[in-house]
Amino acid sequence: MAGKLGGKVSKSSFREFGYQEVNLVQDCPLLKNLETNKSAIKTWTSHGDRVESIPENFSIFASSSNAPIAGMMDLEKKYFGLQFHPEVTHTEFGKEIIENFVNDICRCPKIWLAENIIKDHIEKIKRTVGSEKVLLGLSGGVDSSVVAVLLNEAIGDQLTCVFVDNGLLRLNEGDAVVDMFNKNLGVKVIRVDAQDKFFTALSGVDDPEQKRKIIGKTFIDVFNREASKIKNVHWLAQGTIYPDVIESADSSTGKAHVIKSHHNVGGLPKDMKLKLIEPLRNLFKDEVRKIGIELGLNQKIVNRHPFPGPGLGVRILGEVHKEYADILRKADAVFIEELERQGLYDQVSQAFAVFLPVRSVGVMGDGRSYDYVIALRAVETVDFMTAKWSKLPFEFLDYVSTRIMNEVSGVSRVTYDISSKPPSTIEWE
Ligand code: XMP
């Protein structure tokens, strides 16, 4: 803006990347009601150029040590320019600055609210589906649960949810999900026990991407089989959300590398007989959560950590066996139970146990044990694209480790993962 309107922009020998304190030197409508009595805010920056002089009729309202013109405005024309990034979570009051711009200055009303999103989506679902029947793969995670209540609200009886027990679920998960949706929410749910089918299909396979594809394909096969039992089903609903779409963008869009193929996006066979409906495809997780609450789902479901579609299949390193899954789900349940009991569950974004098929020596009572290793993983993140490992208290980790050793046979060692993303990913596979 400075360059186009007659000011001057040049390369700066002092580049600003990351944290920068910016002084607020004049009142500005962008800075209205910031609820700060400080004259400086902490911002996030990323630039190697700087504005040397402002265009005519502009004035400066913010400045930092290396960018004396960090905020400029032409009040009459309502032009505003910032040299820092208000959209980044680390910028103090960034959200308020954007709100001031969008709501006050541009006069856009606040209509992107849960109730409106729901209304829009319900109308769209009705229009798309008409009187046809829909099958939904209900996993019990936030995303598919929200799709279930949303579809139930939109088309009621036309919806049948299918809950596939693939043998890779968390402890007692199947019963809990079916009970909640059938009994509490009045949603039609069919439970399919396909454990053997999944374990057989995964037998002898140790490559993570291949495992994902097999789990995805088996899941779709089971669905097709269920679909063929119910007359006139035309649609398969899925809980795909926007970050899944971004992370799975392939080279055909040129937008991102395939980091991991998420089975609810990739892997759908071309000859699939059902049309696909993904009502949450354009929404971020926080929006999905707000919708869930508005639709009456309980907080525990809505605020649950994400669980990957391939489930414990990508938390058992290498080849998957039922015996490994049984050990892992018990260890995982102890970890999650303690996080909840000690008030730490909501402080971490995702926590789980991982099964390492290596054996290590231990002593148990008078004997020598030679059993498997469990790694605990807990991360803090906003968008799951980057994440920091959680600095959980040592006493807590100590307690969880002791409980796992005492209560889960087959484990002789518990470790804690202290890697962040990047360079590691959140899941181990
Ligand atoms: P990563 O391991 O890629 O995980 O850092 C980022 C987030 O995505 C979840 N995840 C998956 N979810 N299918 C899913 O539905 C998958 O194949 C998959 N792989 C990773 C992971 O749990 C984390 O929340």
GROMACS .gro file of C-alpha atoms and ligand atoms in nm:
model
  453
    1MET     CA    1   0.000   0.000   0.000
    2ALA     CA    2   0.284   0.232   0.090
    3GLY     CA    3   0.462   0.160  -0.240
    4LYS     CA    4   0.153   0.203  -0.459
    5LEU     CA    5   0.027   0.520  -0.299
    6GLY     CA    6   0.347   0.725  -0.313
    7GLY     CA    7   0.536   0.622  -0.002
    8LYS     CA    8   0.869   0.443  -0.005
    9VAL     CA    9   0.953   0.079   0.070
   10SER     CA   10   1.305  -0.059   0.082
   11LYS     CA   11   1.504  -0.362   0.192
   12SER     CA   12   1.591  -0.334   0.556
   13SER     CA   13   1.925  -0.442   0.694
   14PHE     CA   14   1.735  -0.535   1.012
   15ARG     CA   15   1.489  -0.804   0.923
   16GLU     CA   16   1.214  -0.888   1.169
   17PHE     CA   17   1.119  -1.253   1.208
   18GLY     CA   18   0.921  -1.386   1.502
   19TYR     CA   19   0.846  -1.201   1.823
   20GLN     CA   20   0.856  -0.820   1.809
   21GLU     CA   21   0.730  -0.557   2.050
   22VAL     CA   22   0.529  -0.289   1.871
   23ASN     CA   23   0.459   0.052   2.028
   24LEU     CA   24   0.113   0.197   1.981
   25VAL     CA   25   0.183   0.565   1.921
   26GLN     CA   26  -0.159   0.699   1.824
   27ASP     CA   27  -0.527   0.601   1.860
   28CYS     CA   28  -0.653   0.396   1.569
   29PRO     CA   29  -0.990   0.227   1.502
   30LEU     CA   30  -0.802  -0.102   1.454
   31LEU     CA   31  -0.682  -0.081   1.814
   32LYS     CA   32  -1.021  -0.001   1.971
   33ASN     CA   33  -1.111  -0.178   2.298
   34LEU     CA   34  -0.795  -0.385   2.315
   35GLU     CA   35  -0.837  -0.413   2.691
   36THR     CA   36  -0.477  -0.320   2.745
   37ASN     CA   37  -0.347  -0.021   2.928
   38LYS     CA   38  -0.002  -0.087   2.790
   39SER     CA   39   0.126   0.124   2.506
   40ALA     CA   40   0.299  -0.173   2.345
   41ILE     CA   41   0.182  -0.516   2.227
   42LYS     CA   42   0.365  -0.839   2.154
   43THR     CA   43   0.339  -0.925   1.788
   44TRP     CA   44   0.459  -1.187   1.540
   45THR     CA   45   0.646  -1.054   1.237
   46SER     CA   46   0.798  -1.195   0.920
   47HIS     CA   47   0.948  -0.937   0.684
   48GLY     CA   48   1.274  -0.820   0.533
   49ASP     CA   49   1.143  -0.495   0.382
   50ARG     CA   50   1.029  -0.187   0.563
   51VAL     CA   51   0.828   0.124   0.490
   52GLU     CA   52   1.067   0.422   0.480
   53SER     CA   53   0.809   0.693   0.424
   54ILE     CA   54   0.431   0.698   0.428
   55PRO     CA   55   0.206   0.819   0.145
   56GLU     CA   56   0.035   1.157   0.163
   57ASN     CA   57  -0.255   1.186   0.413
   58PHE     CA   58  -0.136   0.876   0.603
   59SER     CA   59  -0.025   0.882   0.966
   60ILE     CA   60   0.169   0.633   1.176
   61PHE     CA   61  -0.006   0.458   1.466
   62ALA     CA   62   0.242   0.178   1.546
   63SER     CA   63   0.619   0.142   1.537
   64SER     CA   64   0.886  -0.105   1.640
   65SER     CA   65   1.261  -0.065   1.678
   66ASN     CA   66   1.344  -0.202   1.333
   67ALA     CA   67   1.027  -0.093   1.160
   68PRO     CA   68   0.950   0.266   1.266
   69ILE     CA   69   0.640   0.244   1.044
   70ALA     CA   70   0.473  -0.074   1.174
   71GLY     CA   71   0.118   0.058   1.136
   72MET     CA   72  -0.015   0.334   0.913
   73MET     CA   73  -0.360   0.468   0.824
   74ASP     CA   74  -0.552   0.708   0.607
   75LEU     CA   75  -0.857   0.767   0.825
   76GLU     CA   76  -1.056   0.947   0.559
   77LYS     CA   77  -1.022   0.670   0.301
   78LYS     CA   78  -1.021   0.402   0.572
   79TYR     CA   79  -0.694   0.249   0.453
   80PHE     CA   80  -0.495   0.060   0.715
   81GLY     CA   81  -0.162  -0.115   0.688
   82LEU     CA   82   0.019  -0.335   0.941
   83GLN     CA   83   0.375  -0.461   0.932
   84PHE     CA   84   0.301  -0.745   1.175
   85HIS     CA   85   0.068  -1.046   1.150
   86PRO     CA   86  -0.258  -1.011   1.347
   87GLU     CA   87  -0.381  -1.349   1.217
   88VAL     CA   88  -0.111  -1.546   1.398
   89THR     CA   89  -0.209  -1.688   1.738
   90HIS     CA   90   0.110  -1.553   1.898
   91THR     CA   91   0.018  -1.190   1.823
   92GLU     CA   92  -0.138  -1.031   2.129
   93PHE     CA   93  -0.488  -0.893   2.052
   94GLY     CA   94  -0.459  -1.012   1.691
   95LYS     CA   95  -0.815  -1.146   1.695
   96GLU     CA   96  -0.949  -0.817   1.832
   97ILE     CA   97  -0.760  -0.620   1.565
   98ILE     CA   98  -0.913  -0.833   1.291
   99GLU     CA   99  -1.258  -0.803   1.453
  100ASN     CA  100  -1.226  -0.426   1.465
  101PHE     CA  101  -1.136  -0.425   1.097
  102VAL     CA  102  -1.402  -0.668   0.978
  103ASN     CA  103  -1.692  -0.569   1.202
  104ASP     CA  104  -1.640  -0.196   1.269
  105ILE     CA  105  -1.443  -0.066   0.976
  106CYS     CA  106  -1.576  -0.287   0.695
  107ARG     CA  107  -1.915  -0.317   0.870
  108CYS     CA  108  -1.945  -0.688   0.802
  109PRO     CA  109  -2.198  -0.832   1.046
  110LYS     CA  110  -2.102  -1.124   1.269
  111ILE     CA  111  -2.299  -1.392   1.093
  112TRP     CA  112  -2.050  -1.679   1.089
  113LEU     CA  113  -2.196  -1.816   1.411
  114ALA     CA  114  -2.266  -2.175   1.510
  115GLU     CA  115  -2.644  -2.137   1.478
  116ASN     CA  116  -2.614  -1.990   1.125
  117ILE     CA  117  -2.360  -2.246   1.015
  118ILE     CA  118  -2.599  -2.517   1.136
  119LYS     CA  119  -2.894  -2.359   0.957
  120ASP     CA  120  -2.698  -2.327   0.632
  121HIS     CA  121  -2.569  -2.682   0.655
  122ILE     CA  122  -2.909  -2.831   0.734
  123GLU     CA  123  -3.061  -2.659   0.432
  124LYS     CA  124  -2.776  -2.769   0.212
  125ILE     CA  125  -2.795  -3.130   0.333
  126LYS     CA  126  -3.170  -3.139   0.268
  127ARG     CA  127  -3.121  -2.996  -0.082
  128THR     CA  128  -2.840  -3.237  -0.165
  129VAL     CA  129  -2.987  -3.553  -0.025
  130GLY     CA  130  -3.358  -3.504  -0.096
  131SER     CA  131  -3.547  -3.810   0.016
  132GLU     CA  132  -3.256  -4.051  -0.033
  133LYS     CA  133  -3.100  -4.246   0.250
  134VAL     CA  134  -2.758  -4.175   0.400
  135LEU     CA  135  -2.509  -4.404   0.571
  136LEU     CA  136  -2.260  -4.251   0.811
  137GLY     CA  137  -1.941  -4.403   0.940
  138LEU     CA  138  -1.967  -4.313   1.304
  139SER     CA  139  -1.637  -4.340   1.490
  140GLY     CA  140  -1.735  -4.160   1.810
  141GLY     CA  141  -1.476  -3.889   1.753
  142VAL     CA  142  -1.578  -3.525   1.747
  143ASP     CA  143  -1.605  -3.497   1.370
  144SER     CA  144  -1.823  -3.795   1.289
  145SER     CA  145  -2.031  -3.734   1.604
  146VAL     CA  146  -2.106  -3.380   1.490
  147VAL     CA  147  -2.192  -3.507   1.142
  148ALA     CA  148  -2.428  -3.762   1.303
  149VAL     CA  149  -2.622  -3.504   1.505
  150LEU     CA  150  -2.623  -3.259   1.215
  151LEU     CA  151  -2.758  -3.520   0.972
  152ASN     CA  152  -3.003  -3.645   1.232
  153GLU     CA  153  -3.132  -3.290   1.269
  154ALA     CA  154  -3.155  -3.244   0.890
  155ILE     CA  155  -3.293  -3.576   0.769
  156GLY     CA  156  -3.383  -3.779   1.082
  157ASP     CA  157  -3.487  -4.130   0.984
  158GLN     CA  158  -3.316  -4.121   0.647
  159LEU     CA  159  -2.986  -4.153   0.834
  160THR     CA  160  -2.837  -4.484   0.943
  161CYS     CA  161  -2.509  -4.473   1.127
  162VAL     CA  162  -2.272  -4.761   1.100
  163PHE     CA  163  -2.020  -4.807   1.373
  164VAL     CA  164  -1.740  -5.036   1.261
  165ASP     CA  165  -1.548  -5.213   1.531
  166ASN     CA  166  -1.217  -5.259   1.349
  167GLY     CA  167  -1.035  -5.396   1.655
  168LEU     CA  168  -0.822  -5.081   1.662
  169LEU     CA  169  -1.041  -4.879   1.897
  170ARG     CA  170  -0.968  -4.750   2.244
  171LEU     CA  171  -1.077  -4.945   2.554
  172ASN     CA  172  -1.458  -4.995   2.577
  173GLU     CA  173  -1.506  -4.740   2.301
  174GLY     CA  174  -1.757  -4.944   2.104
  175ASP     CA  175  -2.007  -4.980   2.389
  176ALA     CA  176  -1.974  -4.617   2.489
  177VAL     CA  177  -2.041  -4.482   2.139
  178VAL     CA  178  -2.334  -4.708   2.061
  179ASP     CA  179  -2.495  -4.637   2.400
  180MET     CA  180  -2.463  -4.264   2.368
  181PHE     CA  181  -2.601  -4.230   2.018
  182ASN     CA  182  -2.871  -4.495   2.039
  183LYS     CA  183  -2.994  -4.431   2.392
  184ASN     CA  184  -2.920  -4.064   2.453
  185LEU     CA  185  -2.952  -3.903   2.113
  186GLY     CA  186  -3.202  -4.127   1.937
  187VAL     CA  187  -2.977  -4.179   1.636
  188LYS     CA  188  -3.009  -4.509   1.447
  189VAL     CA  189  -2.678  -4.698   1.488
  190ILE     CA  190  -2.579  -5.039   1.353
  191ARG     CA  191  -2.273  -5.192   1.513
  192VAL     CA  192  -2.059  -5.414   1.290
  193ASP     CA  193  -1.795  -5.638   1.439
  194ALA     CA  194  -1.530  -5.651   1.166
  195GLN     CA  195  -1.225  -5.705   1.388
  196ASP     CA  196  -1.116  -6.030   1.223
  197LYS     CA  197  -1.148  -5.884   0.876
  198PHE     CA  198  -0.917  -5.594   0.965
  199PHE     CA  199  -0.658  -5.806   1.145
  200THR     CA  200  -0.651  -6.053   0.856
  201ALA     CA  201  -0.614  -5.776   0.598
  202LEU     CA  202  -0.329  -5.621   0.798
  203SER     CA  203  -0.144  -5.943   0.854
  204GLY     CA  204   0.218  -5.927   0.737
  205VAL     CA  205   0.202  -5.556   0.651
  206ASP     CA  206   0.438  -5.316   0.827
  207ASP     CA  207   0.452  -5.007   0.604
  208PRO     CA  208   0.254  -4.718   0.761
  209GLU     CA  209   0.105  -4.584   0.438
  210GLN     CA  210   0.010  -4.931   0.321
  211LYS     CA  211  -0.154  -5.000   0.659
  212ARG     CA  212  -0.357  -4.679   0.626
  213LYS     CA  213  -0.470  -4.775   0.276
  214ILE     CA  214  -0.567  -5.125   0.386
  215ILE     CA  215  -0.761  -4.994   0.686
  216GLY     CA  216  -0.931  -4.737   0.462
  217LYS     CA  217  -1.017  -4.994   0.198
  218THR     CA  218  -1.144  -5.252   0.448
  219PHE     CA  219  -1.356  -4.983   0.608
  220ILE     CA  220  -1.513  -4.897   0.272
  221ASP     CA  221  -1.572  -5.268   0.194
  222VAL     CA  222  -1.754  -5.313   0.523
  223PHE     CA  223  -1.961  -5.008   0.442
  224ASN     CA  224  -2.050  -5.127   0.098
  225ARG     CA  225  -2.161  -5.457   0.249
  226GLU     CA  226  -2.379  -5.276   0.505
  227ALA     CA  227  -2.512  -5.043   0.238
  228SER     CA  228  -2.623  -5.336   0.027
  229LYS     CA  229  -2.834  -5.462   0.319
  230ILE     CA  230  -3.030  -5.140   0.349
  231LYS     CA  231  -3.255  -5.060   0.054
  232ASN     CA  232  -3.211  -4.740  -0.145
  233VAL     CA  233  -2.903  -4.600   0.025
  234HIS     CA  234  -2.730  -4.354  -0.206
  235TRP     CA  235  -2.500  -4.155   0.020
  236LEU     CA  236  -2.200  -4.215   0.239
  237ALA     CA  237  -2.138  -3.937   0.492
  238GLN     CA  238  -1.797  -3.870   0.642
  239GLY     CA  239  -1.653  -3.643   0.909
  240THR     CA  240  -1.377  -3.496   0.692
  241ILE     CA  241  -1.279  -3.148   0.810
  242TYR     CA  242  -1.076  -2.877   0.639
  243PRO     CA  243  -0.732  -2.958   0.788
  244ASP     CA  244  -0.772  -3.319   0.659
  245VAL     CA  245  -0.830  -3.176   0.314
  246ILE     CA  246  -0.525  -2.950   0.332
  247GLU     CA  247  -0.289  -3.214   0.468
  248SER     CA  248  -0.401  -3.465   0.210
  249ALA     CA  249  -0.382  -3.227  -0.086
  250ASP     CA  250  -0.190  -3.422  -0.346
  251SER     CA  251   0.038  -3.318  -0.626
  252SER     CA  252  -0.260  -3.276  -0.860
  253THR     CA  253  -0.354  -2.960  -0.672
  254GLY     CA  254   0.010  -2.863  -0.626
  255LYS     CA  255  -0.079  -2.717  -0.289
  256ALA     CA  256   0.090  -2.941  -0.039
  257HIS     CA  257   0.287  -3.260  -0.013
  258VAL     CA  258   0.111  -3.572   0.101
  259ILE     CA  259   0.234  -3.581   0.457
  260LYS     CA  260   0.017  -3.875   0.553
  261SER     CA  261  -0.275  -3.996   0.350
  262HIS     CA  262  -0.575  -3.959   0.578
  263HIS     CA  263  -0.805  -4.244   0.505
  264ASN     CA  264  -1.121  -4.038   0.517
  265VAL     CA  265  -0.994  -3.831   0.226
  266GLY     CA  266  -0.776  -4.055   0.011
  267GLY     CA  267  -0.816  -4.422  -0.060
  268LEU     CA  268  -1.180  -4.421  -0.170
  269PRO     CA  269  -1.213  -4.675  -0.449
  270LYS     CA  270  -1.323  -4.536  -0.785
  271ASP     CA  271  -1.602  -4.791  -0.819
  272MET     CA  272  -1.758  -4.702  -0.484
  273LYS     CA  273  -2.130  -4.735  -0.524
  274LEU     CA  274  -2.221  -4.454  -0.284
  275LYS     CA  275  -2.204  -4.079  -0.342
  276LEU     CA  276  -1.999  -3.892  -0.083
  277ILE     CA  277  -2.132  -3.621   0.147
  278GLU     CA  278  -1.890  -3.439   0.379
  279PRO     CA  279  -2.079  -3.158   0.555
  280LEU     CA  280  -1.779  -3.041   0.763
  281ARG     CA  281  -1.534  -3.030   0.474
  282ASN     CA  282  -1.493  -2.652   0.489
  283LEU     CA  283  -1.480  -2.615   0.865
  284PHE     CA  284  -1.196  -2.593   1.115
  285LYS     CA  285  -1.196  -2.796   1.434
  286ASP     CA  286  -1.299  -2.510   1.663
  287GLU     CA  287  -1.600  -2.444   1.440
  288VAL     CA  288  -1.694  -2.811   1.443
  289ARG     CA  289  -1.674  -2.810   1.825
  290LYS     CA  290  -1.898  -2.502   1.853
  291ILE     CA  291  -2.153  -2.663   1.623
  292GLY     CA  292  -2.144  -2.983   1.830
  293ILE     CA  293  -2.217  -2.795   2.153
  294GLU     CA  294  -2.497  -2.597   1.986
  295LEU     CA  295  -2.650  -2.926   1.869
  296GLY     CA  296  -2.649  -3.067   2.221
  297LEU     CA  297  -2.355  -3.307   2.217
  298ASN     CA  298  -2.196  -3.341   2.558
  299GLN     CA  299  -1.876  -3.151   2.640
  300LYS     CA  300  -1.676  -3.468   2.693
  301ILE     CA  301  -1.732  -3.584   2.335
  302VAL     CA  302  -1.684  -3.239   2.189
  303ASN     CA  303  -1.363  -3.163   2.373
  304ARG     CA  304  -1.217  -3.505   2.319
  305HIS     CA  305  -0.871  -3.526   2.173
  306PRO     CA  306  -0.864  -3.623   1.806
  307PHE     CA  307  -0.825  -3.991   1.726
  308PRO     CA  308  -0.694  -4.090   1.383
  309GLY     CA  309  -0.919  -4.280   1.143
  310PRO     CA  310  -0.680  -4.579   1.129
  311GLY     CA  311  -0.693  -4.583   1.512
  312LEU     CA  312  -0.442  -4.795   1.699
  313GLY     CA  313  -0.328  -4.924   1.359
  314VAL     CA  314  -0.085  -4.631   1.334
  315ARG     CA  315   0.005  -4.647   1.702
  316ILE     CA  316   0.129  -5.004   1.682
  317LEU     CA  317   0.458  -4.969   1.499
  318GLY     CA  318   0.506  -5.215   1.217
  319GLU     CA  319   0.288  -5.522   1.189
  320VAL     CA  320  -0.044  -5.510   1.372
  321HIS     CA  321  -0.155  -5.799   1.595
  322LYS     CA  322  -0.458  -5.825   1.819
  323GLU     CA  323  -0.234  -5.909   2.113
  324TYR     CA  324  -0.049  -5.577   2.064
  325ALA     CA  325  -0.375  -5.382   2.030
  326ASP     CA  326  -0.503  -5.533   2.358
  327ILE     CA  327  -0.188  -5.428   2.545
  328LEU     CA  328  -0.189  -5.083   2.389
  329ARG     CA  329  -0.552  -5.001   2.466
  330LYS     CA  330  -0.506  -5.090   2.832
  331ALA     CA  331  -0.194  -4.873   2.864
  332ASP     CA  332  -0.363  -4.589   2.676
  333ALA     CA  333  -0.668  -4.606   2.903
  334VAL     CA  334  -0.449  -4.568   3.212
  335PHE     CA  335  -0.274  -4.264   3.064
  336ILE     CA  336  -0.598  -4.091   2.961
  337GLU     CA  337  -0.775  -4.179   3.287
  338GLU     CA  338  -0.492  -4.020   3.489
  339LEU     CA  339  -0.482  -3.711   3.267
  340GLU     CA  340  -0.854  -3.664   3.331
  341ARG     CA  341  -0.836  -3.745   3.701
  342GLN     CA  342  -0.547  -3.507   3.761
  343GLY     CA  343  -0.702  -3.222   3.560
  344LEU     CA  344  -0.443  -3.232   3.282
  345TYR     CA  345  -0.655  -3.364   2.995
  346ASP     CA  346  -0.768  -3.023   2.868
  347GLN     CA  347  -0.421  -2.877   2.903
  348VAL     CA  348  -0.285  -3.098   2.628
  349SER     CA  349  -0.420  -3.106   2.273
  350GLN     CA  350  -0.368  -3.476   2.213
  351ALA     CA  351  -0.234  -3.757   2.429
  352PHE     CA  352  -0.201  -4.128   2.367
  353ALA     CA  353   0.014  -4.434   2.410
  354VAL     CA  354   0.217  -4.601   2.134
  355PHE     CA  355   0.312  -4.967   2.117
  356LEU     CA  356   0.674  -5.044   2.026
  357PRO     CA  357   0.724  -5.405   1.923
  358VAL     CA  358   1.068  -5.422   2.078
  359ARG     CA  359   1.129  -5.633   2.381
  360SER     CA  360   1.335  -5.517   2.672
  361VAL     CA  361   1.442  -5.682   2.990
  362GLY     CA  362   1.290  -5.599   3.327
  363VAL     CA  363   1.255  -5.743   3.674
  364MET     CA  364   0.913  -5.822   3.811
  365GLY     CA  365   0.905  -5.970   4.160
  366ASP     CA  366   1.163  -6.247   4.170
  367GLY     CA  367   1.163  -6.302   3.800
  368ARG     CA  368   1.305  -6.155   3.486
  369SER     CA  369   1.061  -6.014   3.237
  370TYR     CA  370   1.120  -5.969   2.866
  371ASP     CA  371   0.833  -5.760   2.740
  372TYR     CA  372   0.727  -5.473   2.516
  373VAL     CA  373   0.776  -5.097   2.534
  374ILE     CA  374   0.502  -4.835   2.562
  375ALA     CA  375   0.577  -4.476   2.463
  376LEU     CA  376   0.356  -4.200   2.596
  377ARG     CA  377   0.296  -3.900   2.372
  378ALA     CA  378   0.132  -3.570   2.469
  379VAL     CA  379   0.144  -3.254   2.259
  380GLU     CA  380   0.025  -2.896   2.268
  381THR     CA  381  -0.092  -2.739   1.945
  382VAL     CA  382  -0.362  -2.519   1.800
  383ASP     CA  383  -0.378  -2.642   1.443
  384PHE     CA  384  -0.203  -2.984   1.460
  385MET     CA  385   0.025  -2.870   1.178
  386THR     CA  386   0.296  -2.783   1.429
  387ALA     CA  387   0.307  -2.905   1.787
  388LYS     CA  388   0.521  -2.890   2.101
  389TRP     CA  389   0.564  -3.188   2.329
  390SER     CA  390   0.391  -3.128   2.662
  391LYS     CA  391   0.599  -3.075   2.969
  392LEU     CA  392   0.381  -3.296   3.188
  393PRO     CA  393   0.494  -3.305   3.551
  394PHE     CA  394   0.752  -3.575   3.633
  395GLU     CA  395   0.543  -3.695   3.929
  396PHE     CA  396   0.251  -3.746   3.695
  397LEU     CA  397   0.459  -3.941   3.442
  398ASP     CA  398   0.608  -4.144   3.724
  399TYR     CA  399   0.262  -4.235   3.852
  400VAL     CA  400   0.130  -4.330   3.507
  401SER     CA  401   0.438  -4.541   3.436
  402THR     CA  402   0.400  -4.727   3.766
  403ARG     CA  403   0.031  -4.793   3.701
  404ILE     CA  404   0.097  -4.922   3.349
  405MET     CA  405   0.372  -5.158   3.470
  406ASN     CA  406   0.152  -5.287   3.750
  407GLU     CA  407  -0.172  -5.318   3.560
  408VAL     CA  408  -0.085  -5.404   3.202
  409SER     CA  409   0.088  -5.734   3.150
  410GLY     CA  410   0.321  -5.752   2.853
  411VAL     CA  411   0.491  -5.417   2.924
  412SER     CA  412   0.838  -5.393   3.077
  413ARG     CA  413   0.925  -5.032   2.998
  414VAL     CA  414   0.746  -4.698   2.961
  415THR     CA  415   0.904  -4.400   2.786
  416TYR     CA  416   0.794  -4.042   2.723
  417ASP     CA  417   0.827  -3.885   2.378
  418ILE     CA  418   0.999  -3.544   2.385
  419SER     CA  419   0.990  -3.463   2.013
  420SER     CA  420   0.807  -3.169   1.864
  421LYS     CA  421   0.644  -3.137   1.521
  422PRO     CA  422   0.833  -3.061   1.303
  423PRO     CA  423   1.061  -3.246   1.267
  424SER     CA  424   0.858  -3.535   1.414
  425THR     CA  425   0.488  -3.586   1.345
  426ILE     CA  426   0.233  -3.625   1.621
  427GLU     CA  427   0.155  -3.988   1.547
  428TRP     CA  428   0.450  -4.225   1.530
  429GLU     CA  429   0.345  -4.356   1.191
  430XMP     P1  430   0.051  -3.610   1.237
  430XMP     O1  431   0.093  -3.743   1.286
  430XMP     O2  432   0.038  -3.601   1.087
  430XMP     O3  433  -0.095  -3.587   1.295
  430XMP     O4  434   0.136  -3.498   1.292
  430XMP     C1  435  -0.167  -3.469   1.288
  430XMP     C2  436  -0.307  -3.499   1.335
  430XMP     O5  437  -0.371  -3.585   1.241
  430XMP     C3  438  -0.409  -3.707   1.301
  430XMP     N1  439  -0.382  -3.815   1.204
  430XMP     C4  440  -0.476  -3.878   1.133
  430XMP     N2  441  -0.610  -3.866   1.133
  430XMP     N3  442  -0.624  -4.036   0.969
  430XMP     C5  443  -0.684  -3.947   1.050
  430XMP     O6  444  -0.806  -3.939   1.048
  430XMP     C6  445  -0.489  -4.055   0.963
  430XMP     O7  446  -0.439  -4.137   0.888
  430XMP     C7  447  -0.412  -3.971   1.050
  430XMP     N4  448  -0.279  -3.958   1.072
  430XMP     C8  449  -0.263  -3.862   1.166
  430XMP     C9  450  -0.324  -3.720   1.427
  430XMP     O8  451  -0.388  -3.800   1.524
  430XMP    C10  452  -0.311  -3.574   1.467
  430XMP     O9  453  -0.423  -3.529   1.540
   0.00000   0.00000   0.00000
